[in-house]
Amino acid sequence: MHTTGRHNISLDEGWCFQADTAGAGEREEWQITGLPAPREVAVPHTWNVEEGLEEYRGAGWYEYSLSIPEEWSGSRFRLHFEAVYRDAVVWINGLEAGSHINSGYTAFELEVSAHILHGKENRITVKADNSPAAQALPQALSFDWADDGGIIRPVQLIVTGQTAVKHIRVSPAVRFGPAGQQASGRLLAEVQLCGPSASATIGAAIFKNGTQIWEDHRPLPPQSAAWQLVEMEWLPVELWHFDHPHLYRLQLIIREGGQLHDEVTVHFGFREIVVRGHELWLNREPVRLMGVEWMPGSNPASGMAEKLEDLGAMLERLKEANAVITRFHWQQGNELLDWCDRNGILVQEEIPHWQQPAEPDQHTFAVALSQAKEMIRDHSHHPCIFAWGMGNELNGQSETTLRYMKQLKLEIHALDSQRLINYVSNTVHLKPRSDATGAGDLLMWNDYIGTWHGGLDEDEVIRQMLADYPDKPVVVAEYGLCEPVYEGGDPRRTAILVHKTELYRKYPQFAALIFFSLNDYRTQMGEDGQGRWKQRVHGSVDVHNRVKPSFAALREMASPLLLADTPVQTEGEFEVTLTCRKDIPSYAVQGYYVTMSTDGVEGAAQVIPDMQPGEVRTLSLKLPAAPVTELTLTVYRPNGFSVLELELGQ
């Protein structure tokens, strides 16, 4: 008999760990003599934030023991790792169960049913190796972040009946009617089974805010483990947007012979993001967006082994900066992307191909495509992901790189035709027409004119880019100040932010700006600090998430609303004037609200009428009857994140 339904058993607590600094480890005898004794750790875990192991690159050994009930003998068992950096080999009870190499940030899963001992203790052994490798991506030591080794994200044992869901691919589609009418949506779900079914049935249901809006039941074809289709008819839907992150839930239930074999859910959203000429359109609205990049893994206490509360604290800071778009140089975990889904952040997630090899070959192509397949397989249900990134800062002026990016884009488009696909260049300003970023749907430019790129005439550079690509939007994927290589400190960082943002705003072809970076970040190639403190000082917050003065400038520059500095006070009320920006950022403001706090106590919310870019509105806010010491006005987004504040005085 098998267990009923699905059990996702967390294996995060209770691992034993030993670093193989002597290079002597073997799977049969992983407790290596001559080294410190194994000790208990919890995963996510990395050894590179521990004293004495900060610079260690090599193998680390993990072991976990758990009992499997005898009555689960008919079940299917899968071991799921969200990420192990970088090369992983897994043994169950001394027998090799599988491996995952050349990719340290994508999830992998092993079928381990044949290795399980029922009614007994089972021993899981994992070897994680973060040694530099020329075959991997990122290659060798060519990457600007920390190469923390270990089981850096959560681990689960998935227990189901024999007929179970292996992967779900959801493809939401949106249909727009006349202006003012609600959009319609439909869902195509492709379900891959772990094994063939004899007489199984699959039930599918879609929920919005706990209410079921659609369902379907059908038999699964006998002996088939191929993709099965579950198709929803067109229904009115609420669209996902960074200010209105509406989510839906697909539930699948598999039964066979009257028994529940598996039950799984996946969240998704309906939204459309497309390029129209030199404009970026979100849900049929032309938008110009402001964002900032955050480099995870930068807190010296946790490194890449960040827990959800650590990730959430940094993501909240990103939202506080009024950022609605970001990019990640390497693949992230589902917990982080779930947060972006729920709270509204547009994400470009990238293959970690950073600078080397500058002119990639077919081996590099195979590794990149393998990572793209894993990334898209596990993350394509996230509405927050608007684009896949193919790499960053290669030799973009090379014909070899251009051919590589064109070929890789074709392969990724075949995997996911609903998202944009881009390459981020730091060379497009040299000869725009021949640069590899032209292979992408967006021109993505890392602009360091004035620092890394020298003293070029930036207006002249931009005019040439726009002349060579008149019908393609431009995204500035990085701009900022990197200390200590370049001096000037946070005042210079603020000056660069303000000057360049104002420059980009003059050109309608600039669809989005992503400041670099939100935080000072840990990196193996950093010029400041040593060991786990090795970093680049590039952020508006430090490695402990403490803000610098430039953060306030970033928050102000990224606000979609401008607030008059001198509200008009009349008898019993304030009149406050708001302007909806129409340069960058530029998007409709809908469902925003304002509150007034008196002596630190926040009052009732007053809804701000919907505003289009360029519109101006004046609000009347009642003053409290009793005398107060402090009055603060705060504007909020619909999902509760503050946009701006104004101290009104007494």
Coordinates of N, CA, C and O in Angstrom, one line a residue, residues 49-181:
V49 N 30.7 31.0 4.9 CA 30.5 32.1 5.9 C 31.0 31.7 7.2 O 30.8 32.4 8.2
E50 N 31.7 30.5 7.3 CA 32.1 30.0 8.6 C 33.6 30.2 8.8 O 34.4 30.2 7.8
E51 N 34.0 30.5 10.0 CA 35.4 30.8 10.3 C 36.3 29.7 9.9 O 36.1 28.5 10.1
G52 N 37.3 30.0 9.1 CA 38.3 29.1 8.6 C 38.0 28.5 7.3 O 38.8 27.9 6.7
L53 N 36.7 28.6 6.8 CA 36.3 28.1 5.5 C 35.9 29.1 4.5 O 35.4 28.8 3.5
E54 N 36.2 30.4 4.9 CA 35.7 31.5 4.0 C 36.2 31.4 2.6 O 35.5 31.8 1.6
E55 N 37.4 31.0 2.4 CA 38.1 30.9 1.1 C 38.1 29.5 0.6 O 38.8 29.2 -0.5
Y56 N 37.5 28.5 1.3 CA 37.6 27.1 0.9 C 36.8 26.8 -0.4 O 35.6 27.1 -0.4
R57 N 37.4 26.3 -1.4 CA 36.7 25.8 -2.6 C 37.1 24.4 -2.8 O 38.3 24.1 -3.0
G58 N 36.1 23.5 -2.7 CA 36.3 22.1 -2.8 C 35.1 21.4 -2.4 O 34.0 21.9 -2.6
A59 N 35.2 20.2 -1.8 CA 34.1 19.3 -1.5 C 33.6 19.5 -0.1 O 34.5 19.7 0.8
G60 N 32.3 19.5 0.1 CA 31.7 19.5 1.4 C 30.8 18.3 1.5 O 30.1 18.0 0.5
W61 N 30.7 17.6 2.6 CA 29.9 16.4 2.7 C 28.8 16.6 3.7 O 29.0 17.1 4.8
Y62 N 27.6 16.1 3.3 CA 26.4 16.3 4.1 C 25.8 14.9 4.2 O 25.8 14.1 3.3
E63 N 25.2 14.6 5.4 CA 24.5 13.4 5.6 C 23.2 13.6 6.4 O 23.2 14.4 7.4
Y64 N 22.2 12.8 6.1 CA 20.9 13.0 6.7 C 20.3 11.6 6.9 O 20.4 10.7 6.0
S65 N 19.7 11.4 8.1 CA 19.0 10.1 8.3 C 17.5 10.3 8.6 O 17.2 11.2 9.3
L66 N 16.7 9.4 8.0 CA 15.3 9.5 8.3 C 14.7 8.1 8.2 O 15.2 7.2 7.5
S67 N 13.6 7.9 9.0 CA 12.9 6.6 8.9 C 11.7 6.7 7.9 O 11.0 7.7 7.9
I68 N 11.5 5.6 7.2 CA 10.4 5.5 6.2 C 9.5 4.4 6.8 O 9.9 3.2 6.9
P69 N 8.2 4.7 7.0 CA 7.3 3.7 7.5 C 7.1 2.5 6.6 O 7.2 2.6 5.3
E70 N 7.0 1.3 7.1 CA 6.8 0.1 6.3 C 5.6 0.2 5.4 O 5.5 -0.3 4.3
E71 N 4.5 0.9 5.9 CA 3.2 1.0 5.2 C 3.4 1.8 3.9 O 2.4 1.9 3.1
W72 N 4.5 2.5 3.8 CA 4.7 3.3 2.5 C 5.4 2.6 1.5 O 5.9 3.1 0.5
S73 N 5.5 1.3 1.6 CA 6.3 0.4 0.7 C 5.8 0.5 -0.8 O 6.6 0.3 -1.7
G74 N 4.6 0.9 -1.0 CA 4.1 1.0 -2.4 C 4.2 2.4 -3.0 O 3.6 2.7 -4.0
S75 N 4.8 3.3 -2.3 CA 4.9 4.7 -2.7 C 6.0 5.0 -3.6 O 7.0 4.2 -3.8
R76 N 5.9 6.2 -4.3 CA 7.0 6.7 -5.1 C 7.7 7.8 -4.3 O 7.1 8.6 -3.6
F77 N 9.1 7.7 -4.3 CA 9.9 8.7 -3.5 C 10.8 9.5 -4.5 O 11.5 8.9 -5.3
R78 N 10.8 10.8 -4.3 CA 11.6 11.7 -5.1 C 12.3 12.6 -4.1 O 11.7 13.2 -3.2
L79 N 13.6 12.9 -4.4 CA 14.4 13.8 -3.6 C 14.6 15.1 -4.4 O 15.1 15.0 -5.5
H80 N 14.1 16.2 -3.8 CA 14.1 17.5 -4.6 C 15.0 18.5 -3.9 O 14.9 18.8 -2.7
F81 N 16.0 19.0 -4.7 CA 16.9 20.0 -4.2 C 16.6 21.3 -5.0 O 16.7 21.3 -6.2
E82 N 16.4 22.4 -4.2 CA 16.2 23.6 -4.9 C 17.5 24.2 -5.5 O 17.5 24.9 -6.5
A83 N 18.6 23.9 -4.9 CA 19.9 24.2 -5.4 C 21.0 23.7 -4.6 O 20.9 23.7 -3.3
V84 N 22.0 23.1 -5.2 CA 23.3 22.8 -4.5 C 24.4 23.4 -5.4 O 24.5 23.2 -6.6
Y85 N 25.2 24.2 -4.7 CA 26.3 24.9 -5.4 C 27.6 24.1 -5.2 O 28.1 24.0 -4.1
R86 N 28.2 23.6 -6.2 CA 27.7 23.6 -7.6 C 27.6 22.2 -8.1 O 26.5 21.9 -8.7
D87 N 28.6 21.4 -8.1 CA 28.4 20.0 -8.5 C 28.0 19.1 -7.4 O 28.6 19.2 -6.3
A88 N 27.0 18.3 -7.6 CA 26.4 17.5 -6.5 C 26.3 16.1 -6.9 O 26.0 15.7 -8.1
V89 N 26.7 15.2 -6.0 CA 26.5 13.7 -6.1 C 25.8 13.3 -4.9 O 26.1 13.7 -3.8
V90 N 24.7 12.4 -5.1 CA 23.8 12.0 -4.0 C 23.9 10.5 -3.9 O 23.8 9.8 -4.9
W91 N 24.0 10.0 -2.7 CA 23.9 8.6 -2.4 C 22.8 8.3 -1.4 O 22.5 9.1 -0.6
I92 N 22.1 7.2 -1.6 CA 21.1 6.7 -0.7 C 21.5 5.4 -0.1 O 21.7 4.4 -0.9
N93 N 21.7 5.3 1.2 CA 22.2 4.0 1.8 C 23.4 3.5 1.1 O 23.5 2.2 0.9
G94 N 24.4 4.4 0.8 CA 25.6 3.9 0.2 C 25.6 3.7 -1.3 O 26.7 3.4 -1.9
L95 N 24.5 3.8 -2.0 CA 24.4 3.6 -3.4 C 24.2 4.9 -4.1 O 23.3 5.7 -3.7
E96 N 24.9 5.1 -5.2 CA 24.7 6.4 -5.9 C 23.4 6.5 -6.5 O 22.9 5.6 -7.2
A97 N 22.7 7.6 -6.2 CA 21.3 7.8 -6.7 C 21.2 8.8 -7.8 O 20.2 8.9 -8.5
G98 N 22.3 9.6 -8.0 CA 22.3 10.6 -9.1 C 23.2 11.7 -8.9 O 23.8 11.8 -7.8
S99 N 23.3 12.6 -9.8 CA 24.2 13.8 -9.7 C 23.6 14.9 -10.5 O 22.7 14.8 -11.3
H100 N 24.2 16.1 -10.3 CA 23.8 17.3 -11.0 C 25.0 18.2 -11.1 O 25.6 18.6 -10.0
I101 N 25.5 18.5 -12.3 CA 26.8 19.2 -12.4 C 26.7 20.4 -13.3 O 25.7 20.5 -14.1
N102 N 27.6 21.3 -13.2 CA 27.8 22.5 -14.1 C 26.7 23.5 -13.9 O 26.6 24.4 -14.7
S103 N 25.9 23.3 -12.9 CA 24.7 24.3 -12.7 C 24.4 24.3 -11.2 O 23.8 23.4 -10.7
G104 N 24.8 25.4 -10.5 CA 24.6 25.5 -9.1 C 23.4 26.2 -8.6 O 23.2 26.3 -7.4
Y105 N 22.6 26.7 -9.5 CA 21.5 27.6 -9.1 C 20.1 27.1 -9.6 O 19.1 27.7 -9.3
T106 N 20.1 26.0 -10.3 CA 18.9 25.4 -10.8 C 18.5 24.2 -10.0 O 19.4 23.5 -9.5
A107 N 17.2 23.9 -9.8 CA 16.7 22.8 -9.0 C 16.9 21.5 -9.8 O 16.9 21.5 -11.0
F108 N 17.0 20.4 -9.0 CA 17.0 19.1 -9.6 C 16.3 18.1 -8.7 O 16.2 18.3 -7.5
E109 N 15.9 17.0 -9.3 CA 15.1 16.0 -8.6 C 15.5 14.6 -9.0 O 15.8 14.4 -10.1
L110 N 15.6 13.8 -8.0 CA 16.1 12.4 -8.2 C 15.0 11.4 -7.8 O 14.4 11.5 -6.7
E111 N 14.7 10.5 -8.7 CA 13.8 9.3 -8.3 C 14.6 8.3 -7.5 O 15.6 7.8 -8.0
V112 N 14.2 8.1 -6.2 CA 15.0 7.3 -5.3 C 14.2 6.1 -4.7 O 14.6 5.5 -3.8
S113 N 13.1 5.8 -5.3 CA 12.2 4.7 -4.8 C 13.0 3.4 -4.6 O 12.8 2.7 -3.6
A114 N 13.8 3.1 -5.6 CA 14.5 1.8 -5.6 C 15.5 1.7 -4.5 O 16.0 0.6 -4.1
H115 N 15.9 2.9 -3.9 CA 17.0 2.9 -2.9 C 16.4 3.0 -1.5 O 17.2 2.8 -0.5
I116 N 15.1 3.1 -1.3 CA 14.5 3.3 0.0 C 14.4 2.0 0.7 O 13.9 1.0 0.1
L117 N 14.8 2.0 2.0 CA 14.5 0.8 2.9 C 13.3 1.1 3.8 O 13.3 2.1 4.5
H118 N 12.3 0.3 3.7 CA 11.0 0.6 4.4 C 11.1 -0.1 5.8 O 11.6 -1.2 6.0
G119 N 10.6 0.7 6.7 CA 10.6 0.3 8.1 C 12.0 0.4 8.8 O 12.2 -0.2 9.8
K120 N 12.9 1.1 8.1 CA 14.3 1.3 8.6 C 14.8 2.7 8.4 O 14.1 3.5 7.8
E121 N 15.9 2.9 9.1 CA 16.6 4.2 8.9 C 17.2 4.3 7.5 O 17.8 3.3 7.0
N122 N 17.1 5.4 6.8 CA 17.7 5.6 5.5 C 18.7 6.7 5.6 O 18.5 7.8 6.2
R123 N 19.9 6.6 4.9 CA 20.9 7.5 5.0 C 21.1 8.2 3.7 O 21.3 7.5 2.6
I124 N 21.0 9.5 3.7 CA 21.2 10.3 2.4 C 22.5 11.0 2.6 O 22.8 11.7 3.6
T125 N 23.4 10.8 1.6 CA 24.7 11.5 1.6 C 24.8 12.3 0.4 O 24.5 11.9 -0.7
V126 N 25.3 13.6 0.6 CA 25.4 14.5 -0.6 C 26.9 15.1 -0.5 O 27.3 15.5 0.5
K127 N 27.5 15.0 -1.7 CA 28.8 15.7 -1.9 C 28.5 16.9 -2.7 O 28.1 16.9 -3.8
A128 N 28.8 18.1 -2.2 CA 28.7 19.4 -2.9 C 30.1 19.9 -3.1 O 31.0 19.9 -2.2
D129 N 30.4 20.3 -4.3 CA 31.8 20.8 -4.7 C 31.7 22.1 -5.4 O 31.1 22.2 -6.5
N130 N 32.3 23.1 -4.8 CA 32.3 24.5 -5.5 C 33.7 24.8 -6.1 O 34.0 26.0 -6.2
S131 N 34.4 23.8 -6.4 CA 35.7 24.1 -7.1 C 35.5 24.8 -8.4 O 34.5 24.5 -9.1
P132 N 36.3 25.8 -8.8 CA 36.1 26.4 -10.1 C 36.2 25.4 -11.2 O 37.0 24.4 -11.1
A133 N 35.4 25.6 -12.2 CA 35.3 24.6 -13.3 C 35.1 25.3 -14.6 O 34.3 26.2 -14.8
A134 N 36.0 25.0 -15.6 CA 35.9 25.6 -16.9 C 34.7 25.2 -17.7 O 34.3 25.8 -18.7
Q135 N 34.1 24.0 -17.3 CA 33.0 23.5 -18.1 C 31.7 24.1 -17.6 O 30.6 23.9 -18.3
A136 N 31.6 24.7 -16.5 CA 30.4 25.1 -15.9 C 30.0 26.6 -16.3 O 30.8 27.3 -16.9
L137 N 28.8 27.0 -16.0 CA 28.4 28.4 -16.0 C 27.8 28.7 -14.7 O 26.9 28.0 -14.2
P138 N 28.4 29.7 -14.0 CA 29.5 30.6 -14.4 C 30.8 29.8 -14.6 O 31.0 28.8 -13.9
Q139 N 31.6 30.3 -15.5 CA 32.9 29.6 -15.8 C 34.0 30.0 -14.9 O 34.2 31.2 -14.6
A140 N 34.7 29.0 -14.4 CA 35.9 29.2 -13.6 C 35.6 30.2 -12.5 O 34.7 30.0 -11.7
L141 N 36.3 31.4 -12.4 CA 36.1 32.4 -11.4 C 35.6 33.7 -12.1 O 35.8 34.8 -11.7
S142 N 34.9 33.5 -13.3 CA 34.4 34.7 -14.0 C 33.0 34.9 -13.6 O 32.1 34.5 -14.3
F143 N 32.8 35.6 -12.5 CA 31.5 36.0 -12.1 C 31.6 37.0 -10.9 O 32.6 36.9 -10.2
D144 N 30.7 37.9 -10.8 CA 30.8 39.0 -9.8 C 29.8 38.8 -8.7 O 28.9 39.6 -8.5
W145 N 29.9 37.7 -8.0 CA 29.1 37.4 -6.8 C 29.8 36.3 -6.1 O 30.9 35.8 -6.5
A146 N 29.3 35.9 -5.0 CA 29.9 34.9 -4.1 C 29.7 33.5 -4.6 O 28.6 33.1 -5.0
D147 N 30.7 32.6 -4.6 CA 30.6 31.2 -5.0 C 30.5 30.3 -3.8 O 31.2 29.4 -3.6
D148 N 29.5 30.6 -2.9 CA 29.3 29.9 -1.7 C 28.9 28.4 -2.0 O 27.9 28.2 -2.7
G149 N 29.7 27.5 -1.5 CA 29.4 26.1 -1.7 C 28.5 25.5 -0.7 O 28.4 26.0 0.5
G150 N 27.7 24.5 -1.1 CA 26.9 23.8 -0.1 C 25.5 23.5 -0.6 O 25.2 23.8 -1.8
I151 N 24.6 23.0 0.2 CA 23.2 22.9 -0.1 C 22.5 24.2 0.3 O 22.1 24.4 1.4
I152 N 22.5 25.1 -0.7 CA 22.2 26.5 -0.4 C 20.7 26.8 -0.5 O 20.4 28.0 -0.2
R153 N 19.9 25.9 -0.8 CA 18.4 26.1 -0.8 C 17.7 24.9 -0.2 O 18.4 23.8 0.0
P154 N 16.4 24.9 0.1 CA 15.7 23.9 0.8 C 15.8 22.5 0.0 O 15.9 22.4 -1.2
V155 N 15.5 21.5 0.8 CA 15.5 20.1 0.3 C 14.2 19.4 0.8 O 13.8 19.7 1.9
Q156 N 13.6 18.7 -0.1 CA 12.3 18.0 0.3 C 12.4 16.5 -0.2 O 13.0 16.2 -1.3
L157 N 11.8 15.7 0.5 CA 11.4 14.3 0.1 C 10.0 14.3 -0.3 O 9.1 14.6 0.5
I158 N 9.7 14.0 -1.6 CA 8.3 14.0 -2.1 C 7.8 12.6 -2.1 O 8.4 11.7 -2.8
V159 N 6.7 12.3 -1.4 CA 6.2 10.9 -1.3 C 4.8 11.0 -1.9 O 3.9 11.7 -1.5
T160 N 4.5 10.1 -2.9 CA 3.2 10.1 -3.6 C 2.9 8.6 -3.9 O 3.6 7.7 -3.6
G161 N 1.7 8.4 -4.5 CA 1.4 7.2 -5.1 C 2.2 7.0 -6.4 O 3.0 7.9 -6.8
Q162 N 2.1 5.8 -7.0 CA 2.9 5.5 -8.2 C 2.6 6.4 -9.3 O 3.5 6.8 -10.1
T163 N 1.4 6.8 -9.5 CA 1.0 7.7 -10.6 C 1.0 9.1 -10.0 O 0.2 9.4 -9.2
A164 N 1.9 9.9 -10.5 CA 2.1 11.2 -9.8 C 2.6 12.3 -10.9 O 3.0 11.9 -12.0
V165 N 2.4 13.5 -10.5 CA 2.8 14.6 -11.3 C 4.3 14.9 -11.2 O 4.8 15.1 -10.1
K166 N 5.0 14.9 -12.3 CA 6.4 15.2 -12.3 C 6.6 16.7 -12.5 O 7.4 17.4 -11.8
H167 N 6.0 17.2 -13.5 CA 6.1 18.7 -13.8 C 4.8 19.2 -14.4 O 4.0 18.4 -15.0
I168 N 4.5 20.4 -14.1 CA 3.4 21.1 -14.7 C 3.9 22.3 -15.4 O 4.6 23.1 -14.9
R169 N 3.4 22.5 -16.6 CA 3.7 23.7 -17.4 C 2.4 24.4 -17.7 O 1.5 23.8 -18.3
V170 N 2.3 25.6 -17.1 CA 1.0 26.4 -17.4 C 1.3 27.5 -18.4 O 2.4 28.1 -18.3
S171 N 0.4 27.7 -19.3 CA 0.5 28.7 -20.3 C -0.8 29.5 -20.3 O -1.7 29.2 -21.1
P172 N -0.8 30.6 -19.5 CA -2.0 31.4 -19.5 C -2.0 32.3 -20.7 O -1.0 32.8 -21.1
A173 N -3.2 32.5 -21.3 CA -3.3 33.4 -22.4 C -4.4 34.5 -22.0 O -5.3 34.2 -21.3
V174 N -4.2 35.7 -22.6 CA -5.1 36.8 -22.3 C -5.7 37.3 -23.6 O -5.1 37.4 -24.6
R175 N -7.0 37.6 -23.6 CA -7.7 38.1 -24.7 C -8.4 39.4 -24.2 O -9.1 39.5 -23.2
F176 N -8.1 40.5 -25.0 CA -8.6 41.8 -24.6 C -9.8 42.2 -25.5 O -9.7 42.0 -26.8
G177 N -10.8 42.7 -24.9 CA -12.0 43.2 -25.7 C -11.9 44.7 -25.8 O -10.8 45.3 -25.7
P178 N -13.0 45.3 -26.1 CA -13.1 46.8 -26.2 C -12.6 47.5 -25.0 O -12.7 46.9 -23.9
A179 N -12.1 48.7 -25.1 CA -11.7 49.5 -23.9 C -12.8 49.5 -22.9 O -13.9 49.7 -23.2
G180 N -12.4 49.3 -21.6 CA -13.3 49.4 -20.5 C -13.9 48.0 -20.2 O -14.6 47.9 -19.1
Q181 N -13.8 47.0 -21.0 CA -14.3 45.7 -20.7 C -13.2 44.9 -20.0 O -12.0 45.0 -20.3

